[in-house]
Amino acid sequence: KAGVTQTPRYLIKTRGQQVTLSCSPISGHRSVSWYQQTPGQGLQFLFEYFSETQRNKGNFPGRFSGRQFSNSRSEMNVSTLELGDSALYLCASSPYRGSYNEQFFGPGTRLTVL
Amino acid sequence: DQQVKQNSPSLSVQEGRISILNCDYTNSMFDYFLWYKKYPAEGPTFLISISSIKDKNEDGRFTVFLNKSAKHLSLHIVPSQPGDSAVYFCAASATGANNLFFGTGTRLTVIP
């Protein structure tokens, strides 16, 4: 099976712009979660989508949003970019929701905000 | 508030010896724990997990131990190999939630 894929792998944007990142989960996986990794904060949960609905949300401002399509692919959007949004954005998929459930990560999108 | 903590940012071990990576958590609702390995420019790779009903889980060279009373878990790698050099993240989740809480990682270097 192909793993989780994320596009693009690298992005450079300027403050105030918006950006959309894409994630294709492992075939058959229905849950997609997004994480932000920064040197100071480590990996932090952004949100989770399952069956095209946001099921859980981390402690991030409303500038961070996402959606999931009927084929389980997901996008996340960051509007009005700030310098502090520079990070590695990771997408993870799992076959279902609930306990005892490994998440499988993609390679990430490295976003640099200038 | 960091609910999962890895207090050792780095660890160096000789090839063939045991590597022990430690992790502490504060949230008593966590009932599932995972270890991930991460190489530069790649996403974290799942290694091994343990549920709170167990105190040990083994998979080849990797063993995870869970001490619920101390809210502590550890990952043992025996024998350590140079290819094990990476950043290791401990993660935890609670029943009913699909989000993982991660520690800040420990960089393991295995010296040939």
JSON list of C-alpha atoms in Angstrom, two decimals:
[
{"chain": "A", "resi": 1, "resn": "LYS", "atom": "CA", "xyz": [0.00, 0.00, 0.00]},
{"chain": "A", "resi": 2, "resn": "ALA", "atom": "CA", "xyz": [1.17, 3.49, -0.72]},
{"chain": "A", "resi": 3, "resn": "GLY", "atom": "CA", "xyz": [1.84, 5.61, 2.34]},
{"chain": "A", "resi": 4, "resn": "VAL", "atom": "CA", "xyz": [0.45, 8.98, 3.27]},
{"chain": "A", "resi": 5, "resn": "THR", "atom": "CA", "xyz": [1.37, 11.58, 0.68]},
{"chain": "A", "resi": 6, "resn": "GLN", "atom": "CA", "xyz": [1.54, 15.32, 1.18]},
{"chain": "A", "resi": 7, "resn": "THR", "atom": "CA", "xyz": [1.90, 18.09, -1.36]},
{"chain": "A", "resi": 8, "resn": "PRO", "atom": "CA", "xyz": [3.71, 20.30, -1.78]},
{"chain": "A", "resi": 9, "resn": "ARG", "atom": "CA", "xyz": [6.81, 19.23, 0.18]},
{"chain": "A", "resi": 10, "resn": "TYR", "atom": "CA", "xyz": [8.14, 22.78, 0.47]},
{"chain": "A", "resi": 11, "resn": "LEU", "atom": "CA", "xyz": [6.48, 26.18, 0.36]},
{"chain": "A", "resi": 12, "resn": "ILE", "atom": "CA", "xyz": [7.70, 29.73, 0.78]},
{"chain": "A", "resi": 13, "resn": "LYS", "atom": "CA", "xyz": [5.13, 32.43, 1.44]},
{"chain": "A", "resi": 14, "resn": "THR", "atom": "CA", "xyz": [5.14, 35.98, 2.74]},
{"chain": "A", "resi": 15, "resn": "ARG", "atom": "CA", "xyz": [3.28, 37.39, 5.72]},
{"chain": "A", "resi": 16, "resn": "GLY", "atom": "CA", "xyz": [-0.37, 38.05, 5.07]},
{"chain": "A", "resi": 17, "resn": "GLN", "atom": "CA", "xyz": [-0.72, 35.46, 2.32]},
{"chain": "A", "resi": 18, "resn": "GLN", "atom": "CA", "xyz": [-2.73, 32.29, 2.62]},
{"chain": "A", "resi": 19, "resn": "VAL", "atom": "CA", "xyz": [-1.70, 28.73, 1.91]},
{"chain": "A", "resi": 20, "resn": "THR", "atom": "CA", "xyz": [-3.39, 25.38, 1.22]},
{"chain": "A", "resi": 21, "resn": "LEU", "atom": "CA", "xyz": [-1.71, 22.07, 1.97]},
{"chain": "A", "resi": 22, "resn": "SER", "atom": "CA", "xyz": [-2.93, 18.72, 0.70]},
{"chain": "A", "resi": 23, "resn": "CYS", "atom": "CA", "xyz": [-2.88, 15.23, 2.18]},
{"chain": "A", "resi": 24, "resn": "SER", "atom": "CA", "xyz": [-3.82, 11.86, 0.68]},
{"chain": "A", "resi": 25, "resn": "PRO", "atom": "CA", "xyz": [-4.24, 9.18, 3.34]},
{"chain": "A", "resi": 26, "resn": "ILE", "atom": "CA", "xyz": [-3.40, 5.52, 3.05]},
{"chain": "A", "resi": 27, "resn": "SER", "atom": "CA", "xyz": [-6.02, 3.75, 0.95]},
{"chain": "A", "resi": 28, "resn": "GLY", "atom": "CA", "xyz": [-8.89, 2.67, 3.17]},
{"chain": "A", "resi": 29, "resn": "HIS", "atom": "CA", "xyz": [-8.00, 5.04, 6.00]},
{"chain": "A", "resi": 30, "resn": "ARG", "atom": "CA", "xyz": [-10.86, 7.33, 6.89]},
{"chain": "A", "resi": 31, "resn": "SER", "atom": "CA", "xyz": [-9.41, 9.46, 9.65]},
{"chain": "A", "resi": 32, "resn": "VAL", "atom": "CA", "xyz": [-6.97, 12.26, 8.83]},
{"chain": "A", "resi": 33, "resn": "SER", "atom": "CA", "xyz": [-5.24, 14.36, 11.46]},
{"chain": "A", "resi": 34, "resn": "TRP", "atom": "CA", "xyz": [-2.95, 17.35, 11.06]},
{"chain": "A", "resi": 35, "resn": "TYR", "atom": "CA", "xyz": [-0.04, 18.32, 13.28]},
{"chain": "A", "resi": 36, "resn": "GLN", "atom": "CA", "xyz": [2.34, 21.26, 13.40]},
{"chain": "A", "resi": 37, "resn": "GLN", "atom": "CA", "xyz": [5.97, 20.66, 14.30]},
{"chain": "A", "resi": 38, "resn": "THR", "atom": "CA", "xyz": [8.16, 23.54, 15.43]},
{"chain": "A", "resi": 39, "resn": "PRO", "atom": "CA", "xyz": [11.53, 23.42, 17.19]},
{"chain": "A", "resi": 40, "resn": "GLY", "atom": "CA", "xyz": [10.17, 25.09, 20.30]},
{"chain": "A", "resi": 41, "resn": "GLN", "atom": "CA", "xyz": [6.80, 23.36, 20.67]},
{"chain": "A", "resi": 42, "resn": "GLY", "atom": "CA", "xyz": [7.38, 19.91, 19.20]},
{"chain": "A", "resi": 43, "resn": "LEU", "atom": "CA", "xyz": [4.43, 18.22, 17.49]},
{"chain": "A", "resi": 44, "resn": "GLN", "atom": "CA", "xyz": [1.08, 19.79, 18.25]},
{"chain": "A", "resi": 45, "resn": "PHE", "atom": "CA", "xyz": [-2.32, 18.58, 17.16]},
{"chain": "A", "resi": 46, "resn": "LEU", "atom": "CA", "xyz": [-4.25, 20.88, 14.83]},
{"chain": "A", "resi": 47, "resn": "PHE", "atom": "CA", "xyz": [-7.43, 18.99, 13.94]},
{"chain": "A", "resi": 48, "resn": "GLU", "atom": "CA", "xyz": [-8.88, 15.65, 12.90]},
{"chain": "A", "resi": 49, "resn": "TYR", "atom": "CA", "xyz": [-11.34, 14.81, 10.16]},
{"chain": "A", "resi": 50, "resn": "PHE", "atom": "CA", "xyz": [-13.41, 11.70, 9.79]},
{"chain": "A", "resi": 51, "resn": "SER", "atom": "CA", "xyz": [-16.18, 11.14, 7.25]},
{"chain": "A", "resi": 52, "resn": "GLU", "atom": "CA", "xyz": [-15.79, 14.71, 5.99]},
{"chain": "A", "resi": 53, "resn": "THR", "atom": "CA", "xyz": [-16.47, 16.16, 9.45]},
{"chain": "A", "resi": 54, "resn": "GLN", "atom": "CA", "xyz": [-14.08, 17.82, 11.85]},
{"chain": "A", "resi": 55, "resn": "ARG", "atom": "CA", "xyz": [-14.13, 15.63, 14.95]},
{"chain": "A", "resi": 56, "resn": "ASN", "atom": "CA", "xyz": [-11.53, 17.24, 17.14]},
{"chain": "A", "resi": 57, "resn": "LYS", "atom": "CA", "xyz": [-9.60, 20.49, 17.20]},
{"chain": "A", "resi": 58, "resn": "GLY", "atom": "CA", "xyz": [-6.42, 21.58, 18.92]},
{"chain": "A", "resi": 59, "resn": "ASN", "atom": "CA", "xyz": [-5.63, 24.94, 20.44]},
{"chain": "A", "resi": 60, "resn": "PHE", "atom": "CA", "xyz": [-4.92, 26.94, 17.29]},
{"chain": "A", "resi": 61, "resn": "PRO", "atom": "CA", "xyz": [-6.48, 30.21, 16.06]},
{"chain": "A", "resi": 62, "resn": "GLY", "atom": "CA", "xyz": [-9.28, 30.26, 13.54]},
{"chain": "A", "resi": 63, "resn": "ARG", "atom": "CA", "xyz": [-6.80, 31.16, 10.79]},
{"chain": "A", "resi": 64, "resn": "PHE", "atom": "CA", "xyz": [-6.11, 27.42, 10.65]},
{"chain": "A", "resi": 65, "resn": "SER", "atom": "CA", "xyz": [-8.86, 25.46, 8.98]},
{"chain": "A", "resi": 66, "resn": "GLY", "atom": "CA", "xyz": [-9.31, 22.25, 7.09]},
{"chain": "A", "resi": 67, "resn": "ARG", "atom": "CA", "xyz": [-11.65, 20.01, 5.24]},
{"chain": "A", "resi": 68, "resn": "GLN", "atom": "CA", "xyz": [-11.98, 16.44, 4.10]},
{"chain": "A", "resi": 69, "resn": "PHE", "atom": "CA", "xyz": [-13.39, 15.15, 0.87]},
{"chain": "A", "resi": 70, "resn": "SER", "atom": "CA", "xyz": [-15.51, 12.10, 0.20]},
{"chain": "A", "resi": 71, "resn": "ASN", "atom": "CA", "xyz": [-12.41, 10.14, -0.88]},
{"chain": "A", "resi": 72, "resn": "SER", "atom": "CA", "xyz": [-10.84, 10.92, 2.53]},
{"chain": "A", "resi": 73, "resn": "ARG", "atom": "CA", "xyz": [-8.26, 13.30, 1.06]},
{"chain": "A", "resi": 74, "resn": "SER", "atom": "CA", "xyz": [-7.82, 16.35, 3.23]},
{"chain": "A", "resi": 75, "resn": "GLU", "atom": "CA", "xyz": [-6.63, 19.92, 2.88]},
{"chain": "A", "resi": 76, "resn": "MET", "atom": "CA", "xyz": [-5.63, 22.42, 5.48]},
{"chain": "A", "resi": 77, "resn": "ASN", "atom": "CA", "xyz": [-5.62, 26.15, 4.97]},
{"chain": "A", "resi": 78, "resn": "VAL", "atom": "CA", "xyz": [-3.82, 28.88, 6.83]},
{"chain": "A", "resi": 79, "resn": "SER", "atom": "CA", "xyz": [-4.96, 32.42, 6.17]},
{"chain": "A", "resi": 80, "resn": "THR", "atom": "CA", "xyz": [-3.17, 35.68, 6.92]},
{"chain": "A", "resi": 81, "resn": "LEU", "atom": "CA", "xyz": [0.16, 33.97, 7.45]},
{"chain": "A", "resi": 82, "resn": "GLU", "atom": "CA", "xyz": [2.40, 35.07, 10.30]},
{"chain": "A", "resi": 83, "resn": "LEU", "atom": "CA", "xyz": [6.13, 34.49, 10.74]},
{"chain": "A", "resi": 84, "resn": "GLY", "atom": "CA", "xyz": [5.38, 32.08, 13.57]},
{"chain": "A", "resi": 85, "resn": "ASP", "atom": "CA", "xyz": [3.47, 29.81, 11.21]},
{"chain": "A", "resi": 86, "resn": "SER", "atom": "CA", "xyz": [6.78, 28.64, 9.75]},
{"chain": "A", "resi": 87, "resn": "ALA", "atom": "CA", "xyz": [6.82, 24.96, 10.60]},
{"chain": "A", "resi": 88, "resn": "LEU", "atom": "CA", "xyz": [6.65, 21.41, 9.33]},
{"chain": "A", "resi": 89, "resn": "TYR", "atom": "CA", "xyz": [3.01, 20.45, 8.82]},
{"chain": "A", "resi": 90, "resn": "LEU", "atom": "CA", "xyz": [2.37, 16.75, 9.15]},
{"chain": "A", "resi": 91, "resn": "CYS", "atom": "CA", "xyz": [-0.64, 14.78, 8.10]},
{"chain": "A", "resi": 92, "resn": "ALA", "atom": "CA", "xyz": [-1.45, 11.41, 9.64]},
{"chain": "A", "resi": 93, "resn": "SER", "atom": "CA", "xyz": [-4.06, 8.84, 8.73]},
{"chain": "A", "resi": 94, "resn": "SER", "atom": "CA", "xyz": [-5.64, 5.94, 10.57]},
{"chain": "A", "resi": 95, "resn": "PRO", "atom": "CA", "xyz": [-8.22, 3.41, 9.48]},
{"chain": "A", "resi": 96, "resn": "TYR", "atom": "CA", "xyz": [-10.84, 4.44, 12.03]},
{"chain": "A", "resi": 97, "resn": "ARG", "atom": "CA", "xyz": [-11.36, 6.61, 15.08]},
{"chain": "A", "resi": 98, "resn": "GLY", "atom": "CA", "xyz": [-11.05, 5.55, 18.66]},
{"chain": "A", "resi": 99, "resn": "SER", "atom": "CA", "xyz": [-8.65, 4.00, 21.07]},
{"chain": "A", "resi": 100, "resn": "TYR", "atom": "CA", "xyz": [-5.60, 1.85, 20.41]},
{"chain": "A", "resi": 101, "resn": "ASN", "atom": "CA", "xyz": [-5.23, 3.30, 16.98]},
{"chain": "A", "resi": 102, "resn": "GLU", "atom": "CA", "xyz": [-1.85, 3.94, 15.36]},
{"chain": "A", "resi": 103, "resn": "GLN", "atom": "CA", "xyz": [-1.54, 6.97, 13.13]},
{"chain": "A", "resi": 104, "resn": "PHE", "atom": "CA", "xyz": [0.67, 6.83, 10.06]},
{"chain": "A", "resi": 105, "resn": "PHE", "atom": "CA", "xyz": [2.40, 10.01, 9.06]},
{"chain": "A", "resi": 106, "resn": "GLY", "atom": "CA", "xyz": [3.27, 11.55, 5.73]},
{"chain": "A", "resi": 107, "resn": "PRO", "atom": "CA", "xyz": [6.62, 13.24, 5.03]},
{"chain": "A", "resi": 108, "resn": "GLY", "atom": "CA", "xyz": [5.25, 16.69, 5.84]},
{"chain": "A", "resi": 109, "resn": "THR", "atom": "CA", "xyz": [5.11, 20.06, 4.13]},
{"chain": "A", "resi": 110, "resn": "ARG", "atom": "CA", "xyz": [7.82, 22.50, 5.18]},
{"chain": "A", "resi": 111, "resn": "LEU", "atom": "CA", "xyz": [6.26, 25.99, 5.22]},
{"chain": "A", "resi": 112, "resn": "THR", "atom": "CA", "xyz": [8.51, 29.03, 5.45]},
{"chain": "A", "resi": 113, "resn": "VAL", "atom": "CA", "xyz": [6.88, 32.42, 6.01]},
{"chain": "A", "resi": 114, "resn": "LEU", "atom": "CA", "xyz": [9.05, 35.44, 5.15]},
{"chain": "B", "resi": 1, "resn": "ASP", "atom": "CA", "xyz": [1.10, 22.65, 29.30]},
{"chain": "B", "resi": 2, "resn": "GLN", "atom": "CA", "xyz": [3.22, 19.71, 28.17]},
{"chain": "B", "resi": 3, "resn": "GLN", "atom": "CA", "xyz": [1.28, 16.58, 29.10]},
{"chain": "B", "resi": 4, "resn": "VAL", "atom": "CA", "xyz": [3.92, 14.24, 27.69]},
{"chain": "B", "resi": 5, "resn": "LYS", "atom": "CA", "xyz": [7.53, 14.90, 28.58]},
{"chain": "B", "resi": 6, "resn": "GLN", "atom": "CA", "xyz": [10.82, 13.55, 27.37]},
{"chain": "B", "resi": 7, "resn": "ASN", "atom": "CA", "xyz": [13.39, 15.07, 29.66]},
{"chain": "B", "resi": 8, "resn": "SER", "atom": "CA", "xyz": [16.46, 13.88, 27.81]},
{"chain": "B", "resi": 9, "resn": "PRO", "atom": "CA", "xyz": [16.95, 15.80, 24.57]},
{"chain": "B", "resi": 10, "resn": "SER", "atom": "CA", "xyz": [19.78, 13.49, 23.51]},
{"chain": "B", "resi": 11, "resn": "LEU", "atom": "CA", "xyz": [21.32, 10.11, 24.20]},
{"chain": "B", "resi": 12, "resn": "SER", "atom": "CA", "xyz": [24.49, 8.47, 22.86]},
{"chain": "B", "resi": 13, "resn": "VAL", "atom": "CA", "xyz": [25.01, 4.72, 23.00]},
{"chain": "B", "resi": 14, "resn": "GLN", "atom": "CA", "xyz": [27.64, 2.34, 21.68]},
{"chain": "B", "resi": 15, "resn": "GLU", "atom": "CA", "xyz": [26.58, -0.08, 18.95]},
{"chain": "B", "resi": 16, "resn": "GLY", "atom": "CA", "xyz": [25.43, -3.39, 20.43]},
{"chain": "B", "resi": 17, "resn": "ARG", "atom": "CA", "xyz": [24.52, -1.91, 23.80]},
{"chain": "B", "resi": 18, "resn": "ILE", "atom": "CA", "xyz": [21.06, -1.15, 25.15]},
{"chain": "B", "resi": 19, "resn": "SER", "atom": "CA", "xyz": [19.36, 2.19, 24.48]},
{"chain": "B", "resi": 20, "resn": "ILE", "atom": "CA", "xyz": [16.77, 3.29, 27.04]},
{"chain": "B", "resi": 21, "resn": "LEU", "atom": "CA", "xyz": [14.55, 6.22, 26.19]},
{"chain": "B", "resi": 22, "resn": "ASN", "atom": "CA", "xyz": [12.23, 7.60, 28.84]},
{"chain": "B", "resi": 23, "resn": "CYS", "atom": "CA", "xyz": [8.91, 9.38, 28.80]},
{"chain": "B", "resi": 24, "resn": "ASP", "atom": "CA", "xyz": [6.63, 10.77, 31.52]},
{"chain": "B", "resi": 25, "resn": "TYR", "atom": "CA", "xyz": [3.03, 11.86, 31.29]},
{"chain": "B", "resi": 26, "resn": "THR", "atom": "CA", "xyz": [0.71, 13.81, 33.54]},
{"chain": "B", "resi": 27, "resn": "ASN", "atom": "CA", "xyz": [-2.78, 13.06, 32.24]},
{"chain": "B", "resi": 28, "resn": "SER", "atom": "CA", "xyz": [-4.26, 10.01, 33.97]},
{"chain": "B", "resi": 29, "resn": "MET", "atom": "CA", "xyz": [-6.82, 9.70, 31.16]},
{"chain": "B", "resi": 30, "resn": "PHE", "atom": "CA", "xyz": [-4.16, 8.56, 28.71]},
{"chain": "B", "resi": 31, "resn": "ASP", "atom": "CA", "xyz": [-4.59, 4.87, 28.03]},
{"chain": "B", "resi": 32, "resn": "TYR", "atom": "CA", "xyz": [-2.60, 4.27, 24.86]},
{"chain": "B", "resi": 33, "resn": "PHE", "atom": "CA", "xyz": [1.03, 5.05, 24.32]},
{"chain": "B", "resi": 34, "resn": "LEU", "atom": "CA", "xyz": [3.14, 4.98, 21.19]},
{"chain": "B", "resi": 35, "resn": "TRP", "atom": "CA", "xyz": [6.73, 5.47, 20.14]},
{"chain": "B", "resi": 36, "resn": "TYR", "atom": "CA", "xyz": [7.65, 7.01, 16.82]},
{"chain": "B", "resi": 37, "resn": "LYS", "atom": "CA", "xyz": [11.04, 7.37, 15.16]},
{"chain": "B", "resi": 38, "resn": "LYS", "atom": "CA", "xyz": [11.81, 10.35, 12.96]},
{"chain": "B", "resi": 39, "resn": "TYR", "atom": "CA", "xyz": [14.59, 10.94, 10.47]},
{"chain": "B", "resi": 40, "resn": "PRO", "atom": "CA", "xyz": [15.29, 14.43, 9.11]},
{"chain": "B", "resi": 41, "resn": "ALA", "atom": "CA", "xyz": [12.99, 15.50, 6.26]},
{"chain": "B", "resi": 42, "resn": "GLU", "atom": "CA", "xyz": [10.67, 12.55, 6.89]},
{"chain": "B", "resi": 43, "resn": "GLY", "atom": "CA", "xyz": [7.47, 12.11, 8.86]},
{"chain": "B", "resi": 44, "resn": "PRO", "atom": "CA", "xyz": [7.46, 10.12, 12.12]},
{"chain": "B", "resi": 45, "resn": "THR", "atom": "CA", "xyz": [7.40, 6.35, 11.64]},
{"chain": "B", "resi": 46, "resn": "PHE", "atom": "CA", "xyz": [5.38, 4.22, 14.04]},
{"chain": "B", "resi": 47, "resn": "LEU", "atom": "CA", "xyz": [7.55, 1.84, 16.08]},
{"chain": "B", "resi": 48, "resn": "ILE", "atom": "CA", "xyz": [5.64, 0.21, 18.87]},
{"chain": "B", "resi": 49, "resn": "SER", "atom": "CA", "xyz": [2.67, 0.85, 21.14]},
{"chain": "B", "resi": 50, "resn": "ILE", "atom": "CA", "xyz": [1.22, -0.29, 24.44]},
{"chain": "B", "resi": 51, "resn": "SER", "atom": "CA", "xyz": [-2.21, -0.03, 25.99]},
{"chain": "B", "resi": 52, "resn": "SER", "atom": "CA", "xyz": [-2.75, 0.74, 29.64]},
{"chain": "B", "resi": 53, "resn": "ILE", "atom": "CA", "xyz": [-3.93, -2.80, 30.37]},
{"chain": "B", "resi": 54, "resn": "LYS", "atom": "CA", "xyz": [-0.41, -4.07, 29.76]},
{"chain": "B", "resi": 55, "resn": "ASP", "atom": "CA", "xyz": [2.93, -3.24, 31.34]},
{"chain": "B", "resi": 56, "resn": "LYS", "atom": "CA", "xyz": [5.18, -4.57, 28.60]},
{"chain": "B", "resi": 57, "resn": "ASN", "atom": "CA", "xyz": [5.09, -5.02, 24.85]},
{"chain": "B", "resi": 58, "resn": "GLU", "atom": "CA", "xyz": [7.86, -6.45, 22.68]},
{"chain": "B", "resi": 59, "resn": "ASP", "atom": "CA", "xyz": [8.53, -6.32, 18.97]},
{"chain": "B", "resi": 60, "resn": "GLY", "atom": "CA", "xyz": [11.89, -7.66, 17.92]},
{"chain": "B", "resi": 61, "resn": "ARG", "atom": "CA", "xyz": [14.64, -5.45, 19.29]},
{"chain": "B", "resi": 62, "resn": "PHE", "atom": "CA", "xyz": [12.12, -2.96, 20.70]},
{"chain": "B", "resi": 63, "resn": "THR", "atom": "CA", "xyz": [10.38, -3.29, 24.06]},
{"chain": "B", "resi": 64, "resn": "VAL", "atom": "CA", "xyz": [8.15, -0.72, 25.69]},
{"chain": "B", "resi": 65, "resn": "PHE", "atom": "CA", "xyz": [7.52, -0.76, 29.44]},
{"chain": "B", "resi": 66, "resn": "LEU", "atom": "CA", "xyz": [4.65, 1.07, 31.10]},
{"chain": "B", "resi": 67, "resn": "ASN", "atom": "CA", "xyz": [4.50, 1.98, 34.79]},
{"chain": "B", "resi": 68, "resn": "LYS", "atom": "CA", "xyz": [1.04, 3.43, 35.30]},
{"chain": "B", "resi": 69, "resn": "SER", "atom": "CA", "xyz": [1.48, 4.31, 38.95]},
{"chain": "B", "resi": 70, "resn": "ALA", "atom": "CA", "xyz": [4.53, 6.40, 38.10]},
{"chain": "B", "resi": 71, "resn": "LYS", "atom": "CA", "xyz": [3.03, 7.66, 34.83]},
{"chain": "B", "resi": 72, "resn": "HIS", "atom": "CA", "xyz": [6.22, 6.61, 33.13]},
{"chain": "B", "resi": 73, "resn": "LEU", "atom": "CA", "xyz": [7.10, 4.61, 30.07]},
{"chain": "B", "resi": 74, "resn": "SER", "atom": "CA", "xyz": [10.36, 3.62, 28.50]},
{"chain": "B", "resi": 75, "resn": "LEU", "atom": "CA", "xyz": [11.55, 2.24, 25.19]},
{"chain": "B", "resi": 76, "resn": "HIS", "atom": "CA", "xyz": [14.39, -0.28, 25.22]},
{"chain": "B", "resi": 77, "resn": "ILE", "atom": "CA", "xyz": [16.34, -1.04, 22.06]},
{"chain": "B", "resi": 78, "resn": "VAL", "atom": "CA", "xyz": [18.57, -4.10, 22.25]},
{"chain": "B", "resi": 79, "resn": "PRO", "atom": "CA", "xyz": [21.02, -4.36, 20.60]},
{"chain": "B", "resi": 80, "resn": "SER", "atom": "CA", "xyz": [21.34, -0.81, 19.35]},
{"chain": "B", "resi": 81, "resn": "GLN", "atom": "CA", "xyz": [22.42, -0.36, 15.73]},
{"chain": "B", "resi": 82, "resn": "PRO", "atom": "CA", "xyz": [23.77, 2.70, 13.89]},
{"chain": "B", "resi": 83, "resn": "GLY", "atom": "CA", "xyz": [20.59, 2.74, 11.79]},
{"chain": "B", "resi": 84, "resn": "ASP", "atom": "CA", "xyz": [18.63, 3.40, 14.97]},
{"chain": "B", "resi": 85, "resn": "SER", "atom": "CA", "xyz": [20.11, 6.90, 15.14]},
{"chain": "B", "resi": 86, "resn": "ALA", "atom": "CA", "xyz": [17.11, 9.22, 14.87]},
{"chain": "B", "resi": 87, "resn": "VAL", "atom": "CA", "xyz": [14.80, 11.34, 16.99]},
{"chain": "B", "resi": 88, "resn": "TYR", "atom": "CA", "xyz": [12.36, 9.28, 19.05]},
{"chain": "B", "resi": 89, "resn": "PHE", "atom": "CA", "xyz": [9.00, 10.68, 20.07]},
{"chain": "B", "resi": 90, "resn": "CYS", "atom": "CA", "xyz": [6.76, 9.35, 22.77]},
{"chain": "B", "resi": 91, "resn": "ALA", "atom": "CA", "xyz": [3.02, 9.95, 22.23]},
{"chain": "B", "resi": 92, "resn": "ALA", "atom": "CA", "xyz": [-0.16, 9.30, 24.18]},
{"chain": "B", "resi": 93, "resn": "SER", "atom": "CA", "xyz": [-3.89, 9.32, 23.58]},
{"chain": "B", "resi": 94, "resn": "ALA", "atom": "CA", "xyz": [-7.04, 8.95, 25.64]},
{"chain": "B", "resi": 95, "resn": "THR", "atom": "CA", "xyz": [-10.08, 6.78, 25.00]},
{"chain": "B", "resi": 96, "resn": "GLY", "atom": "CA", "xyz": [-12.51, 8.38, 22.60]},
{"chain": "B", "resi": 97, "resn": "ALA", "atom": "CA", "xyz": [-10.00, 10.87, 21.24]},
{"chain": "B", "resi": 98, "resn": "ASN", "atom": "CA", "xyz": [-8.02, 10.34, 18.11]},
{"chain": "B", "resi": 99, "resn": "ASN", "atom": "CA", "xyz": [-5.43, 13.05, 18.69]},
{"chain": "B", "resi": 100, "resn": "LEU", "atom": "CA", "xyz": [-1.97, 12.26, 19.95]},
{"chain": "B", "resi": 101, "resn": "PHE", "atom": "CA", "xyz": [-0.04, 14.25, 22.51]},
{"chain": "B", "resi": 102, "resn": "PHE", "atom": "CA", "xyz": [3.66, 14.15, 21.77]},
{"chain": "B", "resi": 103, "resn": "GLY", "atom": "CA", "xyz": [6.76, 14.63, 23.83]},
{"chain": "B", "resi": 104, "resn": "THR", "atom": "CA", "xyz": [9.50, 16.90, 22.52]},
{"chain": "B", "resi": 105, "resn": "GLY", "atom": "CA", "xyz": [11.67, 14.01, 21.38]},
{"chain": "B", "resi": 106, "resn": "THR", "atom": "CA", "xyz": [15.01, 12.43, 22.25]},
{"chain": "B", "resi": 107, "resn": "ARG", "atom": "CA", "xyz": [17.80, 12.35, 19.70]},
{"chain": "B", "resi": 108, "resn": "LEU", "atom": "CA", "xyz": [19.47, 8.94, 19.83]},
{"chain": "B", "resi": 109, "resn": "THR", "atom": "CA", "xyz": [22.95, 8.54, 18.40]},
{"chain": "B", "resi": 110, "resn": "VAL", "atom": "CA", "xyz": [24.34, 5.02, 18.12]},
{"chain": "B", "resi": 111, "resn": "ILE", "atom": "CA", "xyz": [28.10, 5.09, 17.81]},
{"chain": "B", "resi": 112, "resn": "PRO", "atom": "CA", "xyz": [29.64, 2.35, 15.64]}
]
